[in-house]
């Protein structure tokens, strides 16, 4: 997966506005094209209708999952004789305050391979909403929304899932490829032709952390994976991420409260 795409999805913040089970949609359900400030996701169960998104018309079929992003021109209608039946949810999706749809191109429609599993997700989403007065209600709703978004991403047709800007992806790819080297803000800014001060601000706006924080997080994650999945010595792992062994041990303990050796033993035993 593209590094920028992975990072956007890792920091995705979802908030449910409203959800329901239209069985069927109300009489007269439909509208002319206009934009909304929130996203919609539909699971089509049955019926006949039309969805037009940014001028492209779709004819919904049972077993299709639609993602209708915020800011898109959306029109829809339903047959009177055989109205649409669907699960639906309206929600916001942001990354560091920016609309997900402005950062990532997600598929507009996915053919669901296991409709009962996706219907079960919506059932849990609605059940969590009925318990929204409880402390855990919003948390459970957000968790199910994450599941639905993950399903959409996992089953995206080839080429339909990509970051809308290639610039951020190139920055993360460069960091990934040069992780064993000395990576300073000055070096990164020079490579990508930015003023260092502006580069820090630009990076933080895109990814929610400073370049140095991102590099440290990435190195720690690489160390974790190496400890779990390889037999490399600590010195070798440290060299592969651009750290001295002593510095790696100090940072790793700050982050995990464990030494690298303790972390390896714990996860090998589990």
Short mmCIF file of C-alpha atoms in Angstrom, two decimals:
data_model
loop_
_atom_site.label_atom_id
_atom_site.label_comp_id
_atom_site.label_asym_id
_atom_site.label_seq_id
_atom_site.Cartn_x
_atom_site.Cartn_y
_atom_site.Cartn_z
CA UNK A 1 0.00 0.00 0.00
CA UNK A 2 1.19 3.53 -0.79
CA UNK A 3 2.88 5.03 2.33
CA UNK A 4 0.79 8.22 2.20
CA UNK A 5 -2.41 6.22 1.82
CA UNK A 6 -1.46 3.97 4.75
CA UNK A 7 -0.68 6.99 6.93
CA UNK A 8 -3.95 8.76 6.08
CA UNK A 9 -5.94 5.65 6.96
CA UNK A 10 -3.97 5.09 10.16
CA UNK A 11 -4.95 8.55 11.40
CA UNK A 12 -8.52 8.51 10.13
CA UNK A 13 -11.15 9.97 12.47
CA UNK A 14 -14.76 8.87 11.91
CA UNK A 15 -17.89 10.24 13.54
CA UNK A 16 -21.38 8.85 12.91
CA UNK A 17 -24.11 11.45 12.33
CA UNK A 18 -27.09 9.19 11.61
CA UNK A 19 -27.78 5.63 10.43
CA UNK A 20 -30.77 3.50 9.60
CA UNK A 21 -32.40 0.58 7.83
CA UNK A 22 -34.69 1.72 5.00
CA UNK A 23 -37.05 -1.18 4.39
CA UNK A 24 -38.01 0.31 1.98
CA UNK A 25 -37.01 3.96 1.45
CA UNK A 26 -39.88 6.43 2.04
CA UNK A 27 -42.24 7.28 -0.81
CA UNK A 28 -40.82 10.10 -2.85
CA UNK A 29 -37.25 9.39 -1.71
CA UNK A 30 -34.97 11.26 -4.06
CA UNK A 31 -33.44 14.62 -4.91
CA UNK A 32 -31.66 16.63 -7.59
CA UNK A 33 -27.86 16.88 -7.55
CA UNK A 34 -26.36 18.85 -4.68
CA UNK A 35 -23.43 18.54 -2.30
CA UNK A 36 -23.32 17.59 1.39
CA UNK A 37 -20.72 18.20 4.06
CA UNK A 38 -20.69 14.57 5.15
CA UNK A 39 -20.13 11.11 3.66
CA UNK A 40 -22.73 8.43 3.06
CA UNK A 41 -22.38 4.66 2.86
CA UNK A 42 -25.19 2.46 1.52
CA UNK A 43 -25.57 -1.32 1.51
CA UNK A 44 -28.16 -2.16 -1.16
CA UNK A 45 -30.50 -4.99 -0.19
CA UNK A 46 -33.13 -4.92 -2.92
CA UNK A 47 -35.18 -2.68 -5.17
CA UNK A 48 -34.68 -0.43 -8.17
CA UNK A 49 -33.29 3.09 -8.19
CA UNK A 50 -30.58 5.42 -9.37
CA UNK A 51 -27.58 7.11 -7.76
CA UNK A 52 -25.76 9.85 -9.67
CA UNK A 53 -22.42 11.01 -8.28
CA UNK A 54 -20.55 13.87 -9.96
CA UNK A 55 -22.47 13.23 -13.16
CA UNK A 56 -21.89 9.45 -13.22
CA UNK A 57 -25.06 7.36 -12.90
CA UNK A 58 -25.09 4.07 -11.01
CA UNK A 59 -27.95 1.58 -10.97
CA UNK A 60 -27.84 -0.06 -7.53
CA UNK A 61 -28.03 -3.85 -7.27
CA UNK A 62 -28.45 -6.06 -4.20
CA UNK A 63 -25.11 -6.77 -2.55
CA UNK A 64 -23.42 -3.50 -3.55
CA UNK A 65 -21.74 -1.22 -1.02
CA UNK A 66 -21.66 2.46 -2.01
CA UNK A 67 -19.34 5.15 -0.64
CA UNK A 68 -20.65 8.64 -1.45
CA UNK A 69 -18.01 11.18 -0.36
CA UNK A 70 -18.56 14.59 1.14
CA UNK A 71 -18.41 17.44 -1.34
CA UNK A 72 -19.57 15.39 -4.33
CA UNK A 73 -22.63 16.34 -6.36
CA UNK A 74 -25.14 13.65 -5.38
CA UNK A 75 -28.59 12.87 -6.78
CA UNK A 76 -30.72 9.80 -6.16
CA UNK A 77 -34.15 8.34 -6.79
CA UNK A 78 -36.13 5.16 -6.25
CA UNK A 79 -38.75 3.20 -8.16
CA UNK A 80 -42.31 3.54 -6.87
CA UNK A 81 -43.18 -0.01 -7.87
CA UNK A 82 -40.08 -1.59 -6.36
CA UNK A 83 -38.48 0.91 -3.95
CA UNK A 84 -34.92 0.49 -2.77
CA UNK A 85 -34.20 -1.34 0.46
CA UNK A 86 -30.90 -0.51 2.10
CA UNK A 87 -28.84 0.07 5.19
CA UNK A 88 -27.34 3.53 5.32
CA UNK A 89 -25.06 5.72 7.43
CA UNK A 90 -24.10 9.39 7.26
CA UNK A 91 -20.76 10.25 8.83
CA UNK A 92 -17.76 12.54 8.81
CA UNK A 93 -14.31 11.22 7.91
CA UNK A 94 -11.32 13.46 8.53
CA UNK A 95 -7.54 13.23 8.75
CA UNK A 96 -5.98 15.98 10.89
CA UNK A 97 -9.08 18.09 10.26
CA UNK A 98 -9.10 17.56 6.48
CA UNK A 99 -11.81 15.65 4.64
CA UNK A 100 -10.74 12.10 3.79
CA UNK A 101 -12.32 12.55 0.36
CA UNK A 102 -9.91 15.43 -0.37
CA UNK A 103 -6.89 13.24 0.41
CA UNK A 104 -7.78 9.74 -0.79
CA UNK A 105 -9.72 8.37 -3.76
CA UNK A 106 -11.89 5.54 -2.44
CA UNK A 107 -14.04 3.26 -4.63
CA UNK A 108 -17.57 4.53 -5.15
CA UNK A 109 -19.04 1.03 -5.27
CA UNK A 110 -17.85 -2.40 -4.17
CA UNK A 111 -19.43 -5.76 -4.92
CA UNK A 112 -19.90 -7.36 -1.49
CA UNK A 113 -18.62 -10.92 -1.38
CA UNK A 114 -20.31 -11.80 1.92
CA UNK A 115 -23.51 -9.73 2.31
CA UNK A 116 -24.53 -11.34 5.64
CA UNK A 117 -21.24 -10.20 7.23
CA UNK A 118 -21.72 -6.61 6.08
CA UNK A 119 -25.39 -6.62 7.11
CA UNK A 120 -24.24 -7.77 10.54
CA UNK A 121 -21.93 -4.74 10.74
CA UNK A 122 -24.87 -2.42 10.09
CA UNK A 123 -26.96 -4.31 12.64
CA UNK A 124 -24.26 -3.66 15.26
CA UNK A 125 -23.99 -0.02 14.17
CA UNK A 126 -27.70 0.52 14.73
CA UNK A 127 -27.66 -1.37 18.03
CA UNK A 128 -24.82 0.85 19.26
CA UNK A 129 -26.87 3.90 18.28
CA UNK A 130 -29.82 2.73 20.34
CA UNK A 131 -27.47 2.62 23.31
CA UNK A 132 -25.94 6.01 22.54
CA UNK A 133 -26.97 7.37 25.94
CA UNK A 134 -24.52 4.92 27.45
CA UNK A 135 -20.89 5.88 27.74
CA UNK A 136 -19.70 3.28 25.24
CA UNK A 137 -22.31 3.95 22.53
CA UNK A 138 -20.26 6.43 20.44
CA UNK A 139 -17.16 4.27 20.81
CA UNK A 140 -18.97 1.21 19.48
CA UNK A 141 -20.42 3.22 16.59
CA UNK A 142 -16.96 4.48 15.64
CA UNK A 143 -15.55 0.96 15.83
CA UNK A 144 -18.18 -0.39 13.42
CA UNK A 145 -17.65 2.54 11.06
CA UNK A 146 -13.96 1.63 11.03
CA UNK A 147 -14.91 -1.95 10.13
CA UNK A 148 -17.09 -0.77 7.26
CA UNK A 149 -14.36 1.55 5.98
CA UNK A 150 -11.79 -1.24 6.24
CA UNK A 151 -14.10 -3.54 4.26
CA UNK A 152 -14.42 -0.89 1.57
CA UNK A 153 -10.63 -0.50 1.39
CA UNK A 154 -9.92 -4.25 1.50
CA UNK A 155 -12.31 -4.93 -1.39
CA UNK A 156 -11.48 -1.89 -3.52
CA UNK A 157 -11.14 -2.71 -7.23
CA UNK A 158 -7.63 -2.45 -8.63
CA UNK A 159 -6.64 1.18 -9.21
CA UNK A 160 -9.60 2.69 -7.34
CA UNK A 161 -7.71 3.26 -4.09
CA UNK A 162 -4.99 5.91 -4.18
CA UNK A 163 -3.85 9.18 -2.57
CA UNK A 164 -5.05 12.22 -4.51
CA UNK A 165 -1.68 13.96 -4.12
CA UNK A 166 1.50 12.11 -5.00
CA UNK A 167 3.72 14.62 -3.17
CA UNK A 168 3.07 13.27 0.34
CA UNK A 169 3.58 9.73 -0.89
CA UNK A 170 7.00 10.58 -2.29
CA UNK A 171 8.07 12.11 1.02
CA UNK A 172 7.09 9.00 2.99
CA UNK A 173 8.65 6.72 0.37
CA UNK A 174 11.91 8.64 0.68
CA UNK A 175 11.89 8.34 4.47
CA UNK A 176 11.14 4.63 4.20
CA UNK A 177 13.96 4.05 1.72
CA UNK A 178 16.54 6.01 3.76
CA UNK A 179 15.52 4.98 7.27
CA UNK A 180 18.99 3.58 8.03
CA UNK A 181 20.57 6.96 7.33
CA UNK A 182 20.67 10.29 9.17
CA UNK A 183 17.34 11.93 8.36
CA UNK A 184 17.08 15.56 9.37
CA UNK A 185 14.44 18.15 8.57
CA UNK A 186 17.09 20.07 6.67
CA UNK A 187 17.89 17.09 4.46
CA UNK A 188 14.23 16.30 3.73
CA UNK A 189 13.43 19.94 3.01
CA UNK A 190 16.36 20.16 0.60
CA UNK A 191 15.42 16.96 -1.22
CA UNK A 192 11.85 18.16 -1.79
CA UNK A 193 12.77 21.83 -2.36
CA UNK A 194 11.06 23.34 0.66
CA UNK A 195 12.12 25.91 3.21
CA UNK A 196 12.82 23.86 6.39
CA UNK A 197 10.37 25.85 8.53
CA UNK A 198 7.63 25.54 5.92
CA UNK A 199 8.38 21.83 5.46
CA UNK A 200 7.73 21.15 9.16
CA UNK A 201 4.37 22.95 8.96
CA UNK A 202 3.43 21.26 5.67
CA UNK A 203 4.30 17.79 6.97
CA UNK A 204 2.37 18.32 10.21
CA UNK A 205 -0.71 19.48 8.28
CA UNK A 206 -0.61 16.35 6.15
CA UNK A 207 0.19 13.75 8.81
CA UNK A 208 -0.58 15.31 12.19
CA UNK A 209 2.96 14.92 13.53
CA UNK A 210 6.30 16.56 12.88
CA UNK A 211 8.81 14.91 10.52
CA UNK A 212 11.00 13.91 13.45
CA UNK A 213 8.06 12.39 15.34
CA UNK A 214 7.02 10.40 12.27
CA UNK A 215 10.56 9.11 11.69
CA UNK A 216 10.86 8.05 15.33
CA UNK A 217 7.47 6.29 15.24
CA UNK A 218 8.38 4.48 12.03
CA UNK A 219 11.72 3.36 13.42
CA UNK A 220 10.10 2.03 16.59
CA UNK A 221 7.56 0.07 14.51
CA UNK A 222 10.36 -1.39 12.38
CA UNK A 223 12.22 -2.41 15.52
CA UNK A 224 9.09 -4.13 16.87
CA UNK A 225 8.63 -6.10 13.66
CA UNK A 226 12.29 -7.13 13.56
CA UNK A 227 12.21 -8.25 17.18
CA UNK A 228 9.13 -10.40 16.58
CA UNK A 229 9.86 -11.82 13.13
CA UNK A 230 13.65 -12.09 12.87
CA UNK A 231 16.60 -13.41 14.85
CA UNK A 232 18.66 -10.27 14.27
CA UNK A 233 20.78 -8.97 17.11
CA UNK A 234 19.86 -5.61 18.66
CA UNK A 235 22.93 -4.03 17.06
CA UNK A 236 21.83 -5.20 13.60
CA UNK A 237 18.28 -3.96 14.09
CA UNK A 238 19.58 -0.62 15.33
CA UNK A 239 21.78 -0.20 12.27
CA UNK A 240 18.88 -0.99 9.95
CA UNK A 241 16.87 1.94 11.35
CA UNK A 242 19.71 4.42 11.68
CA UNK A 243 20.24 4.24 15.45
CA UNK A 244 23.00 3.15 17.78
CA UNK A 245 22.07 0.13 19.91
CA UNK A 246 22.18 2.07 23.19
CA UNK A 247 19.98 4.84 21.79
CA UNK A 248 17.53 2.29 20.39
CA UNK A 249 17.19 0.62 23.79
CA UNK A 250 16.58 3.95 25.52
CA UNK A 251 13.93 5.15 23.06
CA UNK A 252 12.28 1.73 22.86
CA UNK A 253 11.90 1.57 26.62
CA UNK A 254 10.44 5.08 26.70
CA UNK A 255 7.81 4.07 24.16
CA UNK A 256 6.94 0.53 25.27
CA UNK A 257 8.10 0.40 28.92
CA UNK A 258 10.07 -2.72 27.91
CA UNK A 259 13.61 -3.37 26.81
CA UNK A 260 13.96 -4.81 23.29
CA UNK A 261 14.91 -8.17 24.81
CA UNK A 262 11.83 -8.19 27.06
CA UNK A 263 9.59 -7.21 24.14
CA UNK A 264 10.95 -10.02 21.97
CA UNK A 265 10.52 -12.59 24.73
CA UNK A 266 6.97 -11.44 25.48
CA UNK A 267 5.79 -11.62 21.88
CA UNK A 268 7.59 -14.85 21.09
CA UNK A 269 5.82 -16.43 24.06
CA UNK A 270 2.34 -15.19 23.13
#
